[in-house]
Short mmCIF file of C-alpha atoms in Angstrom, two decimals:
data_model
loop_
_atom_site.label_atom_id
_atom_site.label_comp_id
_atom_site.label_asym_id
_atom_site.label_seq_id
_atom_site.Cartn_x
_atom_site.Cartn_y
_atom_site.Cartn_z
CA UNK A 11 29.98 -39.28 -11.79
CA UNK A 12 25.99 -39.67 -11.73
CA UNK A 13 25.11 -36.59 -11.05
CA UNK A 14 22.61 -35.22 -8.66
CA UNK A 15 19.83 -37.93 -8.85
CA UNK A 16 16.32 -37.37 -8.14
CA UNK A 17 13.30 -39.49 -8.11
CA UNK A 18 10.77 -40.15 -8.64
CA UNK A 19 10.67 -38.31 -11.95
CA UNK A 20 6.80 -38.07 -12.56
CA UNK A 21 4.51 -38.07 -9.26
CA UNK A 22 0.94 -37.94 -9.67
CA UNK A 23 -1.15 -37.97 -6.53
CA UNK A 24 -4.56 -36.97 -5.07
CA UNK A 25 -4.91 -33.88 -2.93
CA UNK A 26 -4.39 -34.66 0.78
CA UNK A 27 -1.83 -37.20 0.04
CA UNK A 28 1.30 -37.20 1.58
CA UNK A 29 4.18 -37.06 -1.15
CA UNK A 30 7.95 -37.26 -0.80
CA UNK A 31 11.17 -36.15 -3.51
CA UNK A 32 14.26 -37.49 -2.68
CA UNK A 33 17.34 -36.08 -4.07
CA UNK A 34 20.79 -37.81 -3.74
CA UNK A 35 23.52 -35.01 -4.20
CA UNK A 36 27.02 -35.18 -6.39
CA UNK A 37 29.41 -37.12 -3.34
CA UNK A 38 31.55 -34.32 -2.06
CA UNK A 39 29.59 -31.97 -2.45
CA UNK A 40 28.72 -29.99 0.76
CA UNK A 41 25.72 -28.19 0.16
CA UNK A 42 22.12 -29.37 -1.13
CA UNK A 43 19.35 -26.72 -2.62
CA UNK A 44 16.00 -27.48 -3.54
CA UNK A 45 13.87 -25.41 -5.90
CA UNK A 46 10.56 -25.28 -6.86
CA UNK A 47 9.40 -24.19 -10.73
CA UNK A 48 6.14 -23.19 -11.78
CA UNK A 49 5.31 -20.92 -14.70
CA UNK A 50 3.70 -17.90 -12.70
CA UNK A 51 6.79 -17.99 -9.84
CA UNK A 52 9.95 -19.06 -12.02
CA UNK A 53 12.30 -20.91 -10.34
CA UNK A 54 12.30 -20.49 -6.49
CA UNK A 55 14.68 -21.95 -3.61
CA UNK A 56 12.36 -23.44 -1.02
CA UNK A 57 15.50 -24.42 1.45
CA UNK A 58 19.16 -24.80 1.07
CA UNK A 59 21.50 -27.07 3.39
CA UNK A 60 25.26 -26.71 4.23
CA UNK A 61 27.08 -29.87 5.95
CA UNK A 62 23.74 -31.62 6.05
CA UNK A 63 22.00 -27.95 8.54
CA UNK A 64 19.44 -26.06 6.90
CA UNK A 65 20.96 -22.99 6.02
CA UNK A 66 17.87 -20.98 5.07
CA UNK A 67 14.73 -22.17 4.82
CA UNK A 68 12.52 -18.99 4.01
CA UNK A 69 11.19 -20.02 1.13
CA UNK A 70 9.28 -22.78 2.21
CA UNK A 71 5.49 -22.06 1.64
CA UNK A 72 3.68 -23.15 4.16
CA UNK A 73 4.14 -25.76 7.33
CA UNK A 74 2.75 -28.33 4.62
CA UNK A 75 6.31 -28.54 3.45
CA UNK A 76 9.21 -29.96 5.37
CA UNK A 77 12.76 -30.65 4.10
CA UNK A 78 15.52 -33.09 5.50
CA UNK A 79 19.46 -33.99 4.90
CA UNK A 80 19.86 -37.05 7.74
CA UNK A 81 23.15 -37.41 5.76
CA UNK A 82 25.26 -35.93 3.19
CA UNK A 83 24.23 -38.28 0.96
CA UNK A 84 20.61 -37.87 0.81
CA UNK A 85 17.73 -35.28 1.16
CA UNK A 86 13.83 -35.58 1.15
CA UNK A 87 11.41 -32.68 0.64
CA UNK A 88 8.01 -33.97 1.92
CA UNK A 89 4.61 -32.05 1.48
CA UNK A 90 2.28 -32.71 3.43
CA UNK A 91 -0.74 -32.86 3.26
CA UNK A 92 -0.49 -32.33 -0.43
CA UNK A 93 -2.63 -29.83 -2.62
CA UNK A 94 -3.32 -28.72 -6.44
CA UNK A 95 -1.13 -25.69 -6.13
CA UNK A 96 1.63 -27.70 -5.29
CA UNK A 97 1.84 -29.24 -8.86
CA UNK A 98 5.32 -28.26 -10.05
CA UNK A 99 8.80 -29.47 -11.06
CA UNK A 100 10.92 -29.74 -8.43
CA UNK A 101 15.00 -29.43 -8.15
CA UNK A 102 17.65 -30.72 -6.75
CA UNK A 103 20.71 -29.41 -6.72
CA UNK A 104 24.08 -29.43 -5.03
CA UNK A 105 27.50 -27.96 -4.91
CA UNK A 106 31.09 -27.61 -3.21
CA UNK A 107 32.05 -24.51 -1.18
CA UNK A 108 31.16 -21.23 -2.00
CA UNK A 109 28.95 -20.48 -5.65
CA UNK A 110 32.35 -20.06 -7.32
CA UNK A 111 32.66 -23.81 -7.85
CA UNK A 112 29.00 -23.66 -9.72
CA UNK A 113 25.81 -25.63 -8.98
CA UNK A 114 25.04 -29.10 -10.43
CA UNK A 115 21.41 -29.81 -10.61
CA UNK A 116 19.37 -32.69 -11.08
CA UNK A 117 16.30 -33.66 -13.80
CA UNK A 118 13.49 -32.39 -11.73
CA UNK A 119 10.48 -34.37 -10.13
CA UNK A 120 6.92 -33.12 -11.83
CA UNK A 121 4.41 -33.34 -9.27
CA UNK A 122 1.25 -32.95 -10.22
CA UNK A 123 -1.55 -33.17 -7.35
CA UNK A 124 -5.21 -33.77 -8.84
CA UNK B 47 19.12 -8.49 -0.95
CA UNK B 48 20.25 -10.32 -4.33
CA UNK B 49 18.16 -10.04 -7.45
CA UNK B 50 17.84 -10.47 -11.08
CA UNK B 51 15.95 -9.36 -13.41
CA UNK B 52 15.47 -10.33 -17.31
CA UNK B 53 13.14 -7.75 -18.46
CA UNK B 54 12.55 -10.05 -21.74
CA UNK B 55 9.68 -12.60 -21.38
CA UNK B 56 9.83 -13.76 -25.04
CA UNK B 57 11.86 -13.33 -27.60
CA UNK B 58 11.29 -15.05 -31.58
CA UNK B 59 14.35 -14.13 -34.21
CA UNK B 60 14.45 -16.62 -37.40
CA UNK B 61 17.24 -18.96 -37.82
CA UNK B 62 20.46 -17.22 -38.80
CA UNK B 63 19.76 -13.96 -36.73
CA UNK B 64 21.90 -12.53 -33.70
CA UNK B 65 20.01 -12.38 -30.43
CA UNK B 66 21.18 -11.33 -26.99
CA UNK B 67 19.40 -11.93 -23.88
CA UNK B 68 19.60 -9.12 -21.44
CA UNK B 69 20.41 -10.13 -17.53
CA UNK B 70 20.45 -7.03 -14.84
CA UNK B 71 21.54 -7.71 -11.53
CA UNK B 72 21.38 -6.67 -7.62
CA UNK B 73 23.82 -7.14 -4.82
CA UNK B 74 25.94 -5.57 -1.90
CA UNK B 75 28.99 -8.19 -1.93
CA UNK B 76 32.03 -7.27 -3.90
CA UNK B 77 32.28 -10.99 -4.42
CA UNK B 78 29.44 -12.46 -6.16
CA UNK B 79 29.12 -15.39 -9.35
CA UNK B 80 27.10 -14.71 -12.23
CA UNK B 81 25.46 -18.02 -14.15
CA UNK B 82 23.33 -18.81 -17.05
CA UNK B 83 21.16 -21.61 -17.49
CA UNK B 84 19.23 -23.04 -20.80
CA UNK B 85 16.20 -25.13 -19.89
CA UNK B 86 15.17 -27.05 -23.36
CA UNK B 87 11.55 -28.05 -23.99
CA UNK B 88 13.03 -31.62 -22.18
CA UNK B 89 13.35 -29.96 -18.85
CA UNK B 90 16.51 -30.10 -17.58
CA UNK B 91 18.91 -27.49 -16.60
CA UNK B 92 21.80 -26.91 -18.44
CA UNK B 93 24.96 -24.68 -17.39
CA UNK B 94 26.65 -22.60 -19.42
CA UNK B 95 28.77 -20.33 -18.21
CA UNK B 96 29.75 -19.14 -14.62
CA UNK B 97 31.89 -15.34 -14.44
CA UNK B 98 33.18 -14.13 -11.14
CA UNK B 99 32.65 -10.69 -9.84
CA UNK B 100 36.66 -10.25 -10.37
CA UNK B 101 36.76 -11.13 -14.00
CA UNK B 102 35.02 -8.40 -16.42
CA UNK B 103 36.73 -9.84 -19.78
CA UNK B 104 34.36 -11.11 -22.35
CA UNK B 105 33.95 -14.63 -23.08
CA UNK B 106 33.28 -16.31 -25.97
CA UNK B 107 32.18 -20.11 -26.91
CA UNK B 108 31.21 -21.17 -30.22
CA UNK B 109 28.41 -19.08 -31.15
CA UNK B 110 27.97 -18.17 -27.28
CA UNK B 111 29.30 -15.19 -26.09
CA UNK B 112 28.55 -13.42 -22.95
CA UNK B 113 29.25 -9.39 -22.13
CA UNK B 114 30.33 -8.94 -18.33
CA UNK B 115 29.78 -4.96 -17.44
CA UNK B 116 30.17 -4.44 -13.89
CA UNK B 117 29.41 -0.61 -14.17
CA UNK B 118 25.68 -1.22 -15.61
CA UNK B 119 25.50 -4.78 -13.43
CA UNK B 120 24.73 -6.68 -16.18
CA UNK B 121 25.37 -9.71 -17.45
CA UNK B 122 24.04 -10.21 -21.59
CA UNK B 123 24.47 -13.56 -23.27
CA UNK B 124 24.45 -13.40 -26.77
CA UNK B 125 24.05 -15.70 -29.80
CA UNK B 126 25.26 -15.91 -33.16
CA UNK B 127 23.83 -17.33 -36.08
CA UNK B 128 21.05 -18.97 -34.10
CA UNK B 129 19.87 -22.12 -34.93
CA UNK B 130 16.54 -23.42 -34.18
CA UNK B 131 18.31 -25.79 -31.95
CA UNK B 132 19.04 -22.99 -29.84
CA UNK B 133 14.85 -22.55 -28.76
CA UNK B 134 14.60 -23.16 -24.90
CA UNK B 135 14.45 -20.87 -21.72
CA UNK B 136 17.26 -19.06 -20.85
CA UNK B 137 17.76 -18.49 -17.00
CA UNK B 138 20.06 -15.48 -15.47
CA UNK B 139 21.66 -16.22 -12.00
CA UNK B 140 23.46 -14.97 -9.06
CA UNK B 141 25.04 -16.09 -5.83
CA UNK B 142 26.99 -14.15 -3.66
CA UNK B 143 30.49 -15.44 -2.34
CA UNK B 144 31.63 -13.55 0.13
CA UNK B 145 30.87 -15.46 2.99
CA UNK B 146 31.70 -18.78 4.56
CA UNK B 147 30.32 -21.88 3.02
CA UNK B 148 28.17 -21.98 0.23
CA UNK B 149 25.20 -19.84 -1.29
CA UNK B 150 21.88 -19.81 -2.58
CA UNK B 151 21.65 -19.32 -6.34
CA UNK B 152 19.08 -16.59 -7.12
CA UNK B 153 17.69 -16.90 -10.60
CA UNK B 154 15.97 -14.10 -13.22
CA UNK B 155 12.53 -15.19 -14.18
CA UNK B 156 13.69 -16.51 -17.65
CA UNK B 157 13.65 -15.50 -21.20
CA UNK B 158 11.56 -17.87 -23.65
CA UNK B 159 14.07 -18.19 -27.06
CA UNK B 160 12.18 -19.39 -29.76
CA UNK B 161 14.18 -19.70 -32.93
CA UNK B 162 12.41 -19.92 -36.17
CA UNK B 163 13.32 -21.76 -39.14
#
């Protein structure tokens, strides 16, 4: 098994650009998180997906961030337009059924936005 | 709401010493998983351990060993005869199980490990 696979690892873009993480979860797994690291916030889940529906997307910053599953293979967290205090690491994870069966994440993206 | 909280920021111990990372946590479910993470200076997130809500007996692992009290809600991870191998962030979590389908995993804010040789 791969894994949960994310990419790219390393973004580096210029404020106001449009960037997109794609995450490709564990197959079989039903549900996808994504979280966002930074040193002053920890680790924070921005949105969380069950059978490919958002579940609970309330900790999404701002409209500036959007998040999709068009299949259960495959999510994209897009940000829009992009800014400085974006720069993070940003997870992927996914997992089967309830927490029980544990939470498989993936390397991280590190976005930094100049 | 779910919560956790690792009061220690930072902790430094030189090789050879026991440390124990504290991990306190909130929730109303009866049913509930309790996880730790280590995050090495590489970046990636490592699991180590995941303990139901039903299961209160201690586990050990090595030189891992983790204290389940249900009556003080907390969850300690301790380590003997660190090694300097052991330096990384150490991350506290919690997801609730008692509903349908799956659910988010909360995390503490970390403790820093550094290990000293």
């Amino acid at each position: 098994d791969a894994g949960v696979i994310q990419s790219p690892r390393h973004e580096v873009t210029e404020m106001g650009q449009e960037v997109t993480l794609r995450c490709k979860p564990i197959s079989g797994h039903n549900s996808l998180f994504w979280y966002r690291q930074t040193m002053m916030r920890g680790l924070e889940l921005l949105i969380y997906f069950n059978n490919n529906v958002p579940i609970d997307d309330s900790g999404m910053p701002e409209d500036r961030f959007s998040a999709k599953m068009p299949n259960a293979s495959f999510s994209t967290l897009k940000i829009q337009p992009s800014e400085p205090r974006d720069s993070a690491v940003y997870f992927c994870a996914s997992s089967f059924g309830t927490g029980g069966n544990g939470y498989t994440f993936g390397s991280g993206t590190r976005l930094t936005v100049v | 709401a779910q919560k956790v909280t690792q009061a220690q920021t930072e902790i430094s111990v030189v090789e050879k010493e026991d440390v124990t990372l504290d991990c306190v946590y909130e929730t109303r479910d009866t049913t509930y998983y309790l996880f730790w993470y280590k995050q090495p200076p590489s970046g990636e997130l490592v699991f180590l351990i995941r303990r139901n809500s039903f299961d209160e007996q201690n586990e050990i692992s090595g030189r891992y060993s983790w204290n389940f009290q249900k009556s003080t809600s907390s969850f300690n991870f301790t380590i003997t005869a660190s090694q300097v191998v052991d330096s990384a962030v150490y991350f506290c979590a919690l997801s609730e199980g008692a509903k349908r389908g799956a659910q988010k995993l909360v995390f503490g804010q970390g403790t820093r490990l550094t290990i000293n040789p």
